[in-house]
CSV table of C-alpha atoms in Angstrom, one decimal:
chain,number,residue,atom,x,y,z
A,219,MET,CA,-2.6,-40.9,-30.5
A,220,ARG,CA,-2.8,-41.3,-34.3
A,221,GLY,CA,-3.5,-38.4,-36.6
A,222,HIS,CA,-3.2,-37.5,-40.4
A,223,LEU,CA,-4.0,-34.8,-42.9
A,224,GLU,CA,-6.3,-35.1,-45.8
A,225,ALA,CA,-6.1,-32.6,-48.8
A,226,ARG,CA,-9.6,-31.2,-49.2
A,227,GLY,CA,-8.8,-28.7,-52.3
A,228,SER,CA,-6.4,-25.9,-53.0
A,229,GLY,CA,-5.1,-24.6,-49.5
A,230,THR,CA,-7.5,-26.7,-47.7
A,231,TRP,CA,-6.9,-29.5,-45.3
A,232,ARG,CA,-8.7,-31.9,-42.9
A,233,ALA,CA,-6.8,-32.8,-39.7
A,234,LYS,CA,-8.1,-35.9,-38.2
A,235,VAL,CA,-7.3,-37.7,-34.9
A,236,PHE,CA,-8.4,-41.2,-33.9
A,237,LEU,CA,-9.9,-41.3,-30.5
A,238,GLY,CA,-10.7,-45.0,-30.4
A,239,GLN,CA,-13.9,-46.9,-30.5
A,240,ASP,CA,-17.2,-46.2,-28.6
A,241,ALA,CA,-19.2,-48.8,-26.8
A,242,ASN,CA,-20.9,-49.9,-30.0
A,243,GLY,CA,-17.4,-50.4,-31.6
A,244,ARG,CA,-17.8,-47.3,-34.0
A,245,GLN,CA,-14.6,-45.6,-34.5
A,246,ARG,CA,-14.3,-42.0,-33.1
A,247,TYR,CA,-12.3,-39.3,-34.6
A,248,LEU,CA,-11.6,-35.6,-33.7
A,249,THR,CA,-11.4,-33.5,-36.8
A,250,ARG,CA,-10.8,-29.8,-37.8
A,251,THR,CA,-10.8,-27.9,-41.3
A,252,VAL,CA,-7.7,-26.0,-41.7
A,253,HIS,CA,-7.2,-23.3,-44.4
A,254,GLY,CA,-3.5,-22.4,-45.5
A,255,THR,CA,-0.2,-24.2,-46.4
A,256,LYS,CA,0.8,-27.8,-45.7
A,257,ARG,CA,3.2,-26.4,-42.7
A,258,GLU,CA,0.3,-24.4,-41.2
A,259,ALA,CA,-1.9,-27.6,-41.5
A,260,ASP,CA,0.7,-29.8,-39.8
A,261,ALA,CA,1.0,-27.3,-36.8
A,262,GLN,CA,-2.9,-27.5,-36.7
A,263,LEU,CA,-2.7,-31.4,-36.6
A,264,ARG,CA,-0.1,-31.3,-33.7
A,265,GLN,CA,-2.2,-29.0,-31.7
A,266,LEU,CA,-5.3,-31.2,-32.4
A,267,ILE,CA,-3.4,-34.3,-31.3
A,268,LEU,CA,-2.6,-32.4,-28.1
A,269,GLU,CA,-6.1,-31.4,-27.4
A,270,ALA,CA,-7.3,-34.9,-28.1
A,271,GLY,CA,-4.9,-36.3,-25.4
A,272,LEU,CA,-5.9,-33.7,-22.8
A,273,ALA,CA,-9.6,-34.4,-23.5
A,274,HIS,CA,-8.9,-38.2,-23.2
A,275,GLU,CA,-6.9,-37.8,-19.9
A,276,SER,CA,-9.6,-35.7,-18.2
A,277,SER,CA,-12.7,-37.0,-19.8
A,278,HIS,CA,-14.1,-38.7,-16.7
A,279,ALA,CA,-12.8,-35.9,-14.2
A,280,THR,CA,-16.0,-34.6,-12.2
A,281,MET,CA,-16.2,-31.3,-10.4
A,282,ASP,CA,-15.8,-33.5,-7.1
A,283,ASP,CA,-12.5,-34.8,-8.4
A,284,LEU,CA,-11.4,-31.2,-9.2
A,285,ALA,CA,-12.4,-29.9,-5.9
A,286,ALA,CA,-10.6,-32.5,-3.9
A,287,LYS,CA,-7.3,-32.1,-5.8
A,288,TRP,CA,-7.5,-28.2,-5.6
A,289,LEU,CA,-8.2,-28.3,-1.9
A,290,GLU,CA,-5.3,-30.8,-1.6
A,291,LEU,CA,-2.9,-28.0,-2.9
A,292,ALA,CA,-4.6,-25.0,-1.9
A,293,PRO,CA,-3.4,-24.8,1.8
A,294,GLU,CA,0.0,-23.7,0.7
A,295,THR,CA,-1.4,-20.4,-0.8
A,296,LEU,CA,-4.6,-19.7,1.3
A,297,SER,CA,-5.2,-18.6,4.8
A,298,PRO,CA,-7.1,-21.0,7.3
A,299,SER,CA,-10.0,-18.6,7.3
A,300,THR,CA,-10.3,-18.3,3.6
A,301,LEU,CA,-10.0,-22.1,3.3
A,302,ARG,CA,-12.7,-22.5,5.8
A,303,GLU,CA,-14.9,-20.4,3.7
A,304,TYR,CA,-14.2,-22.2,0.4
A,305,HIS,CA,-15.0,-25.7,2.1
A,306,ARG,CA,-18.3,-24.2,3.2
A,307,ILE,CA,-19.3,-22.7,-0.3
A,308,LEU,CA,-18.2,-26.0,-1.8
A,309,GLU,CA,-19.9,-28.4,0.5
A,310,LYS,CA,-22.9,-26.5,1.0
A,311,ILE,CA,-23.6,-24.7,-2.5
A,312,ILE,CA,-21.6,-25.8,-5.4
A,313,LEU,CA,-20.7,-29.6,-5.2
A,314,PRO,CA,-24.6,-30.6,-4.3
A,315,GLN,CA,-25.3,-29.1,-7.7
A,316,PHE,CA,-22.2,-29.9,-9.8
A,317,GLY,CA,-20.2,-32.5,-7.8
A,318,SER,CA,-20.8,-35.3,-10.1
A,319,VAL,CA,-20.9,-33.5,-13.2
A,320,LYS,CA,-17.7,-34.0,-15.6
A,321,VAL,CA,-15.6,-30.9,-15.5
A,322,ARG,CA,-15.5,-30.8,-19.3
A,323,ALA,CA,-19.5,-30.9,-19.8
A,324,ILE,CA,-20.3,-27.7,-17.8
A,325,ARG,CA,-21.4,-24.9,-19.9
A,326,PRO,CA,-21.8,-21.2,-19.4
A,327,SER,CA,-25.6,-21.7,-19.6
A,328,ASP,CA,-25.6,-24.3,-16.9
A,329,LEU,CA,-23.7,-21.7,-14.4
A,330,ASP,CA,-26.3,-18.9,-15.4
A,331,THR,CA,-29.1,-21.4,-14.5
A,332,PHE,CA,-27.3,-21.9,-11.4
A,333,TYR,CA,-26.9,-18.7,-10.3
A,334,ALA,CA,-30.5,-17.7,-11.1
A,335,GLY,CA,-31.8,-20.6,-9.0
A,336,LEU,CA,-29.4,-19.3,-6.1
A,337,ARG,CA,-31.0,-15.8,-6.3
A,338,ARG,CA,-34.7,-17.4,-6.2
A,339,ARG,CA,-34.4,-20.4,-4.2
A,340,GLY,CA,-31.0,-20.1,-2.6
A,341,VAL,CA,-29.8,-22.8,0.0
A,342,SER,CA,-32.4,-24.5,2.1
A,343,GLY,CA,-35.1,-22.1,0.8
A,344,ARG,CA,-33.2,-18.9,1.6
A,345,PRO,CA,-32.3,-17.0,-1.6
A,346,LEU,CA,-28.8,-15.5,-1.8
A,347,SER,CA,-28.0,-12.0,-2.3
A,348,ALA,CA,-26.2,-11.0,-5.6
A,349,GLN,CA,-23.0,-10.4,-3.7
A,350,SER,CA,-23.1,-14.0,-2.2
A,351,VAL,CA,-23.6,-15.3,-5.7
A,352,HIS,CA,-20.7,-13.5,-6.9
A,353,HIS,CA,-18.5,-15.1,-4.2
A,354,VAL,CA,-19.8,-18.5,-5.5
A,355,HIS,CA,-19.1,-17.5,-8.9
A,356,ALA,CA,-15.5,-16.4,-8.1
A,357,LEU,CA,-14.8,-19.7,-6.5
A,358,ILE,CA,-16.3,-21.5,-9.6
A,359,ARG,CA,-14.2,-19.5,-11.8
A,360,ARG,CA,-11.2,-20.2,-9.9
A,361,LEU,CA,-11.5,-23.9,-9.8
A,362,LEU,CA,-12.2,-24.2,-13.6
A,363,ASN,CA,-9.4,-21.8,-14.3
A,364,GLN,CA,-7.1,-24.4,-12.4
A,365,ALA,CA,-8.8,-27.1,-14.5
A,366,LEU,CA,-7.8,-25.1,-17.5
A,367,LYS,CA,-4.0,-25.1,-16.2
A,368,TRP,CA,-3.8,-28.7,-15.7
A,369,GLY,CA,-5.2,-29.5,-19.1
A,370,TRP,CA,-8.5,-30.9,-18.0
A,371,ILE,CA,-10.5,-28.5,-20.4
A,372,LEU,CA,-9.6,-26.1,-23.1
A,373,THR,CA,-11.6,-23.1,-22.2
A,374,ASN,CA,-13.1,-21.9,-18.9
A,375,PRO,CA,-16.9,-21.6,-19.0
A,376,ALA,CA,-17.1,-19.5,-16.0
A,377,LEU,CA,-15.6,-16.6,-17.9
A,378,ASN,CA,-18.5,-16.5,-20.4
A,379,ALA,CA,-21.1,-16.9,-17.4
A,380,THR,CA,-23.3,-13.9,-16.3
A,381,PRO,CA,-23.5,-13.8,-12.5
A,382,PRO,CA,-26.0,-11.1,-11.1
A,383,ARG,CA,-25.0,-7.5,-11.0
A,384,VAL,CA,-24.0,-6.2,-7.6
A,385,ASP,CA,-25.1,-2.8,-6.9
A,386,ARG,CA,-22.4,-0.6,-5.1
A,387,ILE,CA,-23.0,-0.8,-1.3
A,388,GLU,CA,-22.6,2.4,0.6
A,389,LEU,CA,-20.5,1.9,3.5
A,390,ASP,CA,-22.0,2.9,6.9
A,391,VAL,CA,-18.8,4.3,8.4
A,392,PRO,CA,-18.7,5.6,12.2
A,393,ASP,CA,-18.0,9.2,12.6
A,394,VAL,CA,-15.4,10.8,14.9
A,395,GLN,CA,-17.4,11.1,17.8
A,396,THR,CA,-18.5,7.5,17.8
A,397,VAL,CA,-15.1,6.1,17.4
A,398,THR,CA,-13.8,8.4,20.2
A,399,ARG,CA,-16.5,7.1,22.6
A,400,ILE,CA,-15.6,3.5,21.8
A,401,ILE,CA,-11.9,4.0,22.6
A,402,ASN,CA,-12.6,6.1,25.6
A,403,ARG,CA,-14.7,3.3,27.1
A,404,ALA,CA,-12.1,0.8,26.2
A,405,GLN,CA,-9.5,2.9,28.1
A,406,GLU,CA,-11.9,2.6,31.1
A,407,ARG,CA,-12.1,-1.3,30.6
A,408,ASN,CA,-8.9,-2.4,29.4
A,409,PRO,CA,-6.0,0.1,28.4
A,410,ASP,CA,-4.5,-2.8,26.0
A,411,ILE,CA,-7.9,-2.7,23.9
A,412,ALA,CA,-7.8,1.1,23.8
A,413,CYS,CA,-4.3,1.0,22.4
A,414,PHE,CA,-5.3,-1.6,19.8
A,415,LEU,CA,-8.5,0.5,18.7
A,416,ARG,CA,-6.5,3.7,18.6
A,417,LEU,CA,-3.9,1.9,16.3
A,418,ALA,CA,-6.5,0.6,14.1
A,419,ALA,CA,-8.1,3.7,13.8
A,420,VAL,CA,-4.9,5.8,12.7
A,421,THR,CA,-3.2,3.0,10.7
A,422,GLY,CA,-6.2,1.4,8.8
A,423,ALA,CA,-4.4,-1.9,9.7
A,424,ARG,CA,-6.4,-5.1,9.5
A,425,ARG,CA,-7.4,-6.8,12.8
A,426,GLY,CA,-5.0,-9.8,12.2
A,427,GLU,CA,-2.2,-7.4,11.2
A,428,LEU,CA,-2.4,-5.4,14.4
A,429,CYS,CA,-2.4,-8.8,16.3
A,430,ALA,CA,1.0,-9.7,14.6
A,431,ILE,CA,2.9,-6.6,15.3
A,432,ARG,CA,6.0,-7.0,17.5
A,433,TRP,CA,7.9,-4.3,19.4
A,434,ARG,CA,10.7,-4.7,16.9
A,435,ASP,CA,8.2,-3.3,14.2
A,436,PHE,CA,8.4,0.2,15.6
A,437,ASP,CA,11.5,2.2,14.6
A,438,LYS,CA,13.0,5.0,16.4
A,439,SER,CA,11.0,7.7,14.5
A,440,GLY,CA,7.8,6.1,15.5
A,441,ALA,CA,6.9,4.6,12.1
A,442,LEU,CA,5.3,1.0,12.3
A,443,THR,CA,6.3,-1.7,9.7
A,444,ILE,CA,3.3,-4.0,8.9
A,445,LYS,CA,4.4,-7.2,7.5
A,446,HIS,CA,2.7,-10.2,9.1
A,447,SER,CA,-0.8,-11.3,10.0
A,448,ILE,CA,-2.3,-13.4,12.5
A,449,VAL,CA,-5.2,-15.8,11.7
A,450,ASP,CA,-7.3,-18.2,13.6
A,451,GLY,CA,-6.6,-21.6,12.1
A,452,ARG,CA,-8.4,-25.0,12.6
A,453,ASN,CA,-8.4,-26.8,16.0
A,454,ASP,CA,-7.8,-23.4,17.8
A,455,GLU,CA,-4.4,-23.0,16.2
A,456,LEU,CA,-3.0,-19.5,15.6
A,457,THR,CA,-1.1,-19.1,12.4
A,458,GLU,CA,1.4,-16.1,11.5
A,459,LYS,CA,1.4,-15.3,7.8
A,460,GLY,CA,2.2,-12.6,5.3
A,461,THR,CA,-0.3,-9.8,4.9
A,462,LYS,CA,-3.2,-10.1,2.6
A,463,THR,CA,-1.3,-8.6,-0.3
A,464,HIS,CA,1.8,-10.4,0.7
A,465,ALA,CA,3.7,-7.0,1.0
A,466,SER,CA,4.9,-5.2,4.0
A,467,ARG,CA,4.3,-1.4,4.4
A,468,ARG,CA,5.8,1.4,6.5
A,469,VAL,CA,2.9,3.5,8.4
A,470,VAL,CA,3.9,6.8,10.3
A,471,ILE,CA,2.4,7.1,13.8
A,472,ASP,CA,1.5,10.5,15.2
A,473,GLU,CA,3.2,11.6,18.7
A,474,LEU,CA,-0.1,11.3,20.6
A,475,THR,CA,-0.7,7.9,19.5
A,476,MET,CA,3.0,7.1,20.2
A,477,THR,CA,2.5,8.1,23.6
A,478,VAL,CA,-0.4,5.6,24.0
A,479,VAL,CA,1.9,2.9,22.6
A,480,ASP,CA,4.7,3.8,25.1
A,481,SER,CA,2.4,3.2,27.9
A,482,GLN,CA,1.5,-0.1,26.4
A,483,ARG,CA,5.0,-0.9,26.3
A,484,GLU,CA,5.4,-0.2,30.1
A,485,ARG,CA,2.7,-2.5,30.9
A,486,CYS,CA,4.1,-5.3,28.8
A,487,GLU,CA,7.4,-4.8,30.6
A,488,GLU,CA,5.9,-5.1,33.8
A,489,ARG,CA,4.2,-8.1,32.9
A,490,SER,CA,7.3,-9.8,31.7
A,491,LYS,CA,9.1,-8.8,35.1
A,492,ALA,CA,6.3,-10.2,37.1
A,493,CYS,CA,6.4,-13.6,35.4
A,494,GLY,CA,10.2,-13.7,35.7
A,495,LYS,CA,10.9,-13.4,31.9
A,496,LYS,CA,13.0,-10.8,30.1
A,497,PHE,CA,11.3,-8.3,27.9
A,498,THR,CA,12.5,-8.5,24.3
A,499,ARG,CA,11.6,-6.4,21.1
A,500,ASN,CA,10.5,-9.8,19.6
A,501,ASN,CA,7.5,-9.9,22.1
A,502,PHE,CA,4.2,-9.2,20.7
A,503,VAL,CA,2.7,-5.8,21.2
A,504,PHE,CA,-0.8,-7.3,22.0
A,505,ALA,CA,0.0,-10.6,23.7
A,506,GLY,CA,-2.1,-13.1,25.3
A,507,SER,CA,0.5,-14.4,27.7
A,508,LEU,CA,2.5,-12.4,30.3
A,509,ASP,CA,5.7,-13.1,28.7
A,510,GLY,CA,4.6,-11.7,25.4
A,511,SER,CA,5.4,-14.7,23.3
A,512,VAL,CA,1.6,-15.4,22.2
A,513,PRO,CA,-0.4,-13.0,20.0
A,514,TRP,CA,-4.1,-12.1,20.7
A,515,ARG,CA,-6.5,-14.2,19.0
A,516,PRO,CA,-8.2,-12.0,16.3
A,517,HIS,CA,-11.9,-13.2,16.9
A,518,ARG,CA,-11.3,-12.4,20.7
A,519,VAL,CA,-10.6,-8.9,19.7
A,520,THR,CA,-13.8,-8.7,17.9
A,521,LEU,CA,-15.8,-9.9,20.7
A,522,ALA,CA,-14.1,-7.3,23.0
A,523,PHE,CA,-15.2,-4.7,20.6
A,524,ILE,CA,-18.8,-6.0,20.4
A,525,ARG,CA,-19.0,-5.8,24.2
A,526,LEU,CA,-17.8,-2.3,24.2
A,527,CYS,CA,-20.4,-1.2,21.5
A,528,ASP,CA,-23.3,-3.0,23.6
A,529,GLU,CA,-22.4,-1.2,26.7
A,530,LEU,CA,-22.5,2.1,24.9
A,531,GLY,CA,-25.6,1.3,23.1
A,532,ILE,CA,-24.1,1.5,19.5
A,533,ASP,CA,-25.6,-0.5,16.9
A,534,GLY,CA,-24.1,-1.5,13.5
A,535,VAL,CA,-20.5,-0.8,14.0
A,536,ARG,CA,-17.9,-3.6,13.4
A,537,LEU,CA,-14.3,-3.7,14.1
A,538,HIS,CA,-13.5,-3.6,10.6
A,539,ASP,CA,-15.3,-0.2,10.2
A,540,LEU,CA,-12.4,1.4,12.0
A,541,ARG,CA,-10.4,0.5,8.7
A,542,HIS,CA,-13.2,2.3,6.9
A,543,PHE,CA,-13.0,5.2,9.2
A,544,THR,CA,-9.4,5.6,8.6
A,545,ALA,CA,-9.8,5.7,4.9
A,546,THR,CA,-12.8,8.1,4.6
A,547,GLN,CA,-11.5,10.4,7.0
A,548,MET,CA,-8.0,10.6,5.1
A,549,LEU,CA,-9.9,10.9,1.7
A,550,ALA,CA,-12.5,13.5,2.8
A,551,SER,CA,-9.4,15.5,4.1
A,552,GLY,CA,-7.8,15.5,0.7
A,553,VAL,CA,-5.1,13.1,1.4
A,554,PRO,CA,-3.9,11.6,-2.1
A,555,VAL,CA,-5.5,8.4,-3.1
A,556,LYS,CA,-2.2,6.7,-3.5
A,557,THR,CA,-1.1,7.5,0.2
A,558,VAL,CA,-4.3,6.4,1.4
A,559,ALA,CA,-3.9,3.0,-0.7
A,560,GLY,CA,-0.3,2.6,0.7
A,561,ARG,CA,-1.4,3.4,4.3
A,562,LEU,CA,-4.3,0.7,4.0
A,563,GLY,CA,-2.1,-1.9,2.2
A,564,HIS,CA,-4.0,-2.2,-0.9
A,565,ALA,CA,-2.2,-3.7,-3.9
A,566,ASN,CA,-3.2,-0.6,-5.9
A,567,ALA,CA,-5.0,2.8,-5.9
A,568,ALA,CA,-7.8,1.4,-7.9
A,569,THR,CA,-9.0,-0.9,-5.2
A,570,THR,CA,-9.2,2.3,-2.8
A,571,LEU,CA,-11.1,4.5,-5.6
A,572,ASN,CA,-13.6,1.5,-6.0
A,573,VAL,CA,-14.4,0.8,-2.1
A,574,TYR,CA,-14.2,4.5,-1.0
A,575,ALA,CA,-15.6,6.3,-4.0
A,576,HIS,CA,-18.5,7.9,-1.8
A,577,ALA,CA,-15.7,9.5,0.4
A,578,LEU,CA,-14.3,11.4,-2.6
A,579,GLU,CA,-17.6,13.3,-3.2
A,580,SER,CA,-17.1,15.4,-0.2
A,581,SER,CA,-13.5,15.9,-1.2
A,582,ASP,CA,-14.7,17.0,-4.8
A,583,ALA,CA,-17.3,19.4,-3.3
A,584,GLU,CA,-14.4,20.9,-1.3
A,585,ALA,CA,-12.3,21.2,-4.5
A,586,ALA,CA,-15.2,22.9,-6.3
A,587,ARG,CA,-15.2,25.5,-3.5
A,588,LEU,CA,-11.8,25.9,-3.6
A,589,LEU,CA,-11.6,26.5,-7.1
A,590,GLY,CA,-14.5,29.1,-7.1
A,591,ASN,CA,-12.8,31.0,-4.3
A,592,ILE,CA,-9.5,31.0,-6.2
A,593,LEU,CA,-11.3,32.7,-9.2
A,594,ASN,CA,-13.4,35.0,-6.8
A,595,ASP,CA,-10.1,36.2,-5.4
A,596,HIS,CA,-8.9,37.5,-9.0
A,597,GLY,CA,-12.0,39.3,-9.7
A,598,GLU,CA,-15.4,38.4,-11.1
A,599,LEU,CA,-15.8,36.8,-14.3
């Protein structure tokens, strides 16, 4: 592309880049006024030429084009379950509205109008919650940020959009009695499930992480290293990947729970022997095959948990709530937030504080009583 500088006065320049002719044969230019030295104006001209080139290259790219290219590359970094959800949001919500729109034509106001419509009318006449709209916004922001990296746009309009405010959701965490009832019923129905649920309750590990543990992940001291996760992929395939934060963590297991784990190992050894296979430390702790080579499917663990709750008449408790149970019990007992974050596998303690702020209230009340007692023990003020 051709560009040149025009002097417009002392210390003022006009950078001008030729873009070609429009449909009517008129010449089109991209211009910018620059204040400063000739060297500074030359630098601005070079930047303008670059911007004009990028704009020309991506001038016809639509959101359909962007989504297709991004999804083509995304499987390398996303889990199958996350990818499925992104496909759903794109196909059902985002692309029907913006698919044919040029990427560079999207403005923050367009997104704000879209979000407001989702809150009022939603999809197929069903309004979306503020949290759901935030999920849509997060995906749009991610797509447009990729367009920015590829040079398709110069700024990300989603950064200046305003999705609806999401109120903090109070977690409905099961109490100790409820968790104990579920584990006890599991022990009656299937000791393997009982072992899984107890580990979930004492480690706070995610469902897929527990499905991925092998016997080699337990060390002699009884600690468990969590470094993989199992996800249900497409076409009923199971995929083993890293943890959500792509980092491993070591979690100490108490003696009573290790006794339950030892019983699980004995059952697994018996199964391997029964099918004529040698038991090895590479076997999965929770295996869907007698020889221990195939892990449990995460969604089937969830179904088993739902059946247990139905038998007990327990409503509103999800398998993932055992993770919330672990966190809130630790925080309410005064375990340092950093320790809780490490045990849960959070990338940083700020995430723990944000999700479980309510659990710290009881800990704060206990701290108040403690400080008051300390002062009282040393005389009245």
